[in-house]
Amino acid sequence: MATRNKILVPEAKEALNRFKMEAATEVGTPLTNGYNGDLTSRQNGSVGGQMVKKIIENYENTIK
């Protein structure tokens, strides 16, 4: 059975999409709005990894 991600804060959806596109640009992944099934798992994973890296850096900068 497939599970679906539930959007808890619908107002944040556009900001998260912009964040994802920014991270994709930084790692050189040709991410587009819409279908991205032609990208490899490595490419998609690098986008998520970059997003996590930036979130952690932001948090570390706020607690100093």
Short mmCIF file of N, CA and C in Angstrom, two decimals:
data_model
loop_
_atom_site.label_atom_id
_atom_site.label_comp_id
_atom_site.label_asym_id
_atom_site.label_seq_id
_atom_site.Cartn_x
_atom_site.Cartn_y
_atom_site.Cartn_z
N MET A 1 0.84 -1.16 0.00
CA MET A 1 0.00 0.00 0.00
C MET A 1 0.89 1.24 0.00
N ALA A 2 0.61 2.17 -0.89
CA ALA A 2 1.39 3.39 -0.99
C ALA A 2 0.89 4.42 0.01
N THR A 3 1.83 5.14 0.59
CA THR A 3 1.45 6.23 1.48
C THR A 3 1.67 7.54 0.76
N ARG A 4 0.88 8.52 1.08
CA ARG A 4 1.00 9.82 0.44
C ARG A 4 1.44 10.84 1.48
N ASN A 5 2.28 11.76 1.04
CA ASN A 5 2.69 12.84 1.93
C ASN A 5 1.55 13.81 2.10
N LYS A 6 1.27 14.17 3.32
CA LYS A 6 0.20 15.12 3.61
C LYS A 6 0.83 16.48 3.84
N ILE A 7 0.36 17.47 3.13
CA ILE A 7 0.87 18.82 3.29
C ILE A 7 0.24 19.41 4.55
N LEU A 8 1.07 19.67 5.55
CA LEU A 8 0.57 20.20 6.81
C LEU A 8 0.36 21.70 6.77
N VAL A 9 1.19 22.40 5.99
CA VAL A 9 1.06 23.85 5.86
C VAL A 9 1.00 24.17 4.36
N PRO A 10 -0.21 24.21 3.79
CA PRO A 10 -0.33 24.43 2.35
C PRO A 10 0.32 25.73 1.87
N GLU A 11 0.38 26.74 2.73
CA GLU A 11 0.97 28.01 2.34
C GLU A 11 2.48 27.89 2.10
N ALA A 12 3.10 26.86 2.62
CA ALA A 12 4.54 26.68 2.47
C ALA A 12 4.93 25.94 1.20
N LYS A 13 3.97 25.41 0.47
CA LYS A 13 4.26 24.59 -0.70
C LYS A 13 5.09 25.33 -1.74
N GLU A 14 4.73 26.56 -2.06
CA GLU A 14 5.46 27.32 -3.07
C GLU A 14 6.88 27.65 -2.60
N ALA A 15 7.03 27.99 -1.33
CA ALA A 15 8.36 28.28 -0.80
C ALA A 15 9.25 27.04 -0.85
N LEU A 16 8.70 25.88 -0.54
CA LEU A 16 9.47 24.64 -0.60
C LEU A 16 9.86 24.30 -2.04
N ASN A 17 8.97 24.57 -2.98
CA ASN A 17 9.30 24.34 -4.39
C ASN A 17 10.43 25.25 -4.85
N ARG A 18 10.41 26.52 -4.42
CA ARG A 18 11.50 27.44 -4.77
C ARG A 18 12.81 26.97 -4.13
N PHE A 19 12.73 26.52 -2.88
CA PHE A 19 13.91 26.01 -2.18
C PHE A 19 14.49 24.80 -2.91
N LYS A 20 13.62 23.91 -3.35
CA LYS A 20 14.05 22.72 -4.08
C LYS A 20 14.74 23.09 -5.39
N MET A 21 14.16 24.04 -6.12
CA MET A 21 14.75 24.46 -7.38
C MET A 21 16.11 25.14 -7.16
N GLU A 22 16.23 25.92 -6.09
CA GLU A 22 17.49 26.57 -5.75
C GLU A 22 18.56 25.53 -5.43
N ALA A 23 18.20 24.51 -4.67
CA ALA A 23 19.15 23.45 -4.33
C ALA A 23 19.56 22.68 -5.58
N ALA A 24 18.61 22.43 -6.47
CA ALA A 24 18.92 21.72 -7.72
C ALA A 24 19.90 22.51 -8.56
N THR A 25 19.73 23.81 -8.61
CA THR A 25 20.65 24.66 -9.38
C THR A 25 22.05 24.62 -8.77
N GLU A 26 22.12 24.65 -7.45
CA GLU A 26 23.42 24.64 -6.77
C GLU A 26 24.20 23.36 -7.03
N VAL A 27 23.52 22.23 -7.15
CA VAL A 27 24.24 20.96 -7.38
C VAL A 27 24.29 20.59 -8.86
N GLY A 28 23.70 21.43 -9.70
CA GLY A 28 23.77 21.20 -11.15
C GLY A 28 22.82 20.15 -11.68
N THR A 29 21.71 19.93 -11.00
CA THR A 29 20.71 18.97 -11.45
C THR A 29 19.65 19.69 -12.27
N PRO A 30 19.37 19.22 -13.48
CA PRO A 30 18.40 19.90 -14.35
C PRO A 30 16.95 19.59 -13.96
N LEU A 31 16.55 20.05 -12.80
CA LEU A 31 15.20 19.81 -12.28
C LEU A 31 14.23 20.77 -12.95
N THR A 32 13.05 20.28 -13.30
CA THR A 32 12.03 21.12 -13.91
C THR A 32 10.75 21.03 -13.10
N ASN A 33 9.86 21.98 -13.31
CA ASN A 33 8.53 21.89 -12.71
C ASN A 33 7.77 20.85 -13.52
N GLY A 34 7.25 19.87 -12.85
CA GLY A 34 6.54 18.80 -13.55
C GLY A 34 7.30 17.50 -13.47
N TYR A 35 7.28 16.74 -14.55
CA TYR A 35 7.86 15.40 -14.60
C TYR A 35 9.37 15.44 -14.58
N ASN A 36 9.98 14.68 -13.68
CA ASN A 36 11.43 14.56 -13.58
C ASN A 36 11.86 13.11 -13.52
N GLY A 37 11.04 12.22 -14.07
CA GLY A 37 11.33 10.79 -14.02
C GLY A 37 12.52 10.37 -14.84
N ASP A 38 13.03 11.25 -15.67
CA ASP A 38 14.19 10.91 -16.48
C ASP A 38 15.51 11.16 -15.74
N LEU A 39 15.42 11.71 -14.54
CA LEU A 39 16.63 11.95 -13.74
C LEU A 39 16.98 10.69 -12.94
N THR A 40 18.25 10.54 -12.65
CA THR A 40 18.69 9.37 -11.89
C THR A 40 18.40 9.56 -10.39
N SER A 41 18.44 8.46 -9.68
CA SER A 41 18.27 8.53 -8.23
C SER A 41 19.38 9.36 -7.60
N ARG A 42 20.56 9.25 -8.14
CA ARG A 42 21.70 10.02 -7.62
C ARG A 42 21.44 11.53 -7.78
N GLN A 43 20.93 11.93 -8.95
CA GLN A 43 20.64 13.34 -9.17
C GLN A 43 19.57 13.84 -8.21
N ASN A 44 18.50 13.09 -8.09
CA ASN A 44 17.42 13.50 -7.20
C ASN A 44 17.87 13.50 -5.74
N GLY A 45 18.68 12.52 -5.37
CA GLY A 45 19.19 12.46 -4.00
C GLY A 45 20.11 13.62 -3.67
N SER A 46 20.86 14.07 -4.67
CA SER A 46 21.75 15.20 -4.42
C SER A 46 20.96 16.47 -4.12
N VAL A 47 19.79 16.61 -4.71
CA VAL A 47 18.94 17.77 -4.44
C VAL A 47 18.45 17.72 -2.99
N GLY A 48 17.94 16.57 -2.58
CA GLY A 48 17.47 16.42 -1.20
C GLY A 48 18.60 16.60 -0.20
N GLY A 49 19.76 16.07 -0.52
CA GLY A 49 20.92 16.22 0.37
C GLY A 49 21.35 17.67 0.51
N GLN A 50 21.30 18.41 -0.60
CA GLN A 50 21.65 19.83 -0.55
C GLN A 50 20.64 20.61 0.28
N MET A 51 19.37 20.24 0.18
CA MET A 51 18.34 20.90 0.97
C MET A 51 18.59 20.68 2.47
N VAL A 52 18.89 19.45 2.85
CA VAL A 52 19.15 19.12 4.25
C VAL A 52 20.40 19.86 4.74
N LYS A 53 21.42 19.89 3.92
CA LYS A 53 22.65 20.59 4.27
C LYS A 53 22.38 22.06 4.56
N LYS A 54 21.59 22.72 3.71
CA LYS A 54 21.28 24.13 3.89
C LYS A 54 20.41 24.36 5.14
N ILE A 55 19.49 23.46 5.40
CA ILE A 55 18.65 23.58 6.60
C ILE A 55 19.50 23.48 7.86
N ILE A 56 20.43 22.53 7.88
CA ILE A 56 21.30 22.35 9.04
C ILE A 56 22.21 23.57 9.21
N GLU A 57 22.78 24.08 8.11
CA GLU A 57 23.63 25.27 8.20
C GLU A 57 22.84 26.45 8.75
N ASN A 58 21.63 26.62 8.29
CA ASN A 58 20.79 27.71 8.76
C ASN A 58 20.52 27.58 10.25
N TYR A 59 20.20 26.38 10.68
CA TYR A 59 19.93 26.14 12.11
C TYR A 59 21.17 26.41 12.95
N GLU A 60 22.31 25.92 12.49
CA GLU A 60 23.56 26.13 13.25
C GLU A 60 23.88 27.62 13.36
N ASN A 61 23.59 28.39 12.33
CA ASN A 61 23.86 29.82 12.37
C ASN A 61 22.91 30.55 13.32
N THR A 62 21.72 30.03 13.53
CA THR A 62 20.77 30.70 14.41
C THR A 62 21.02 30.40 15.88
N ILE A 63 21.69 29.28 16.19
CA ILE A 63 21.92 28.95 17.60
C ILE A 63 23.23 29.50 18.14
N LYS A 64 24.02 30.12 17.30
CA LYS A 64 25.32 30.67 17.75
C LYS A 64 25.14 31.99 18.43
#
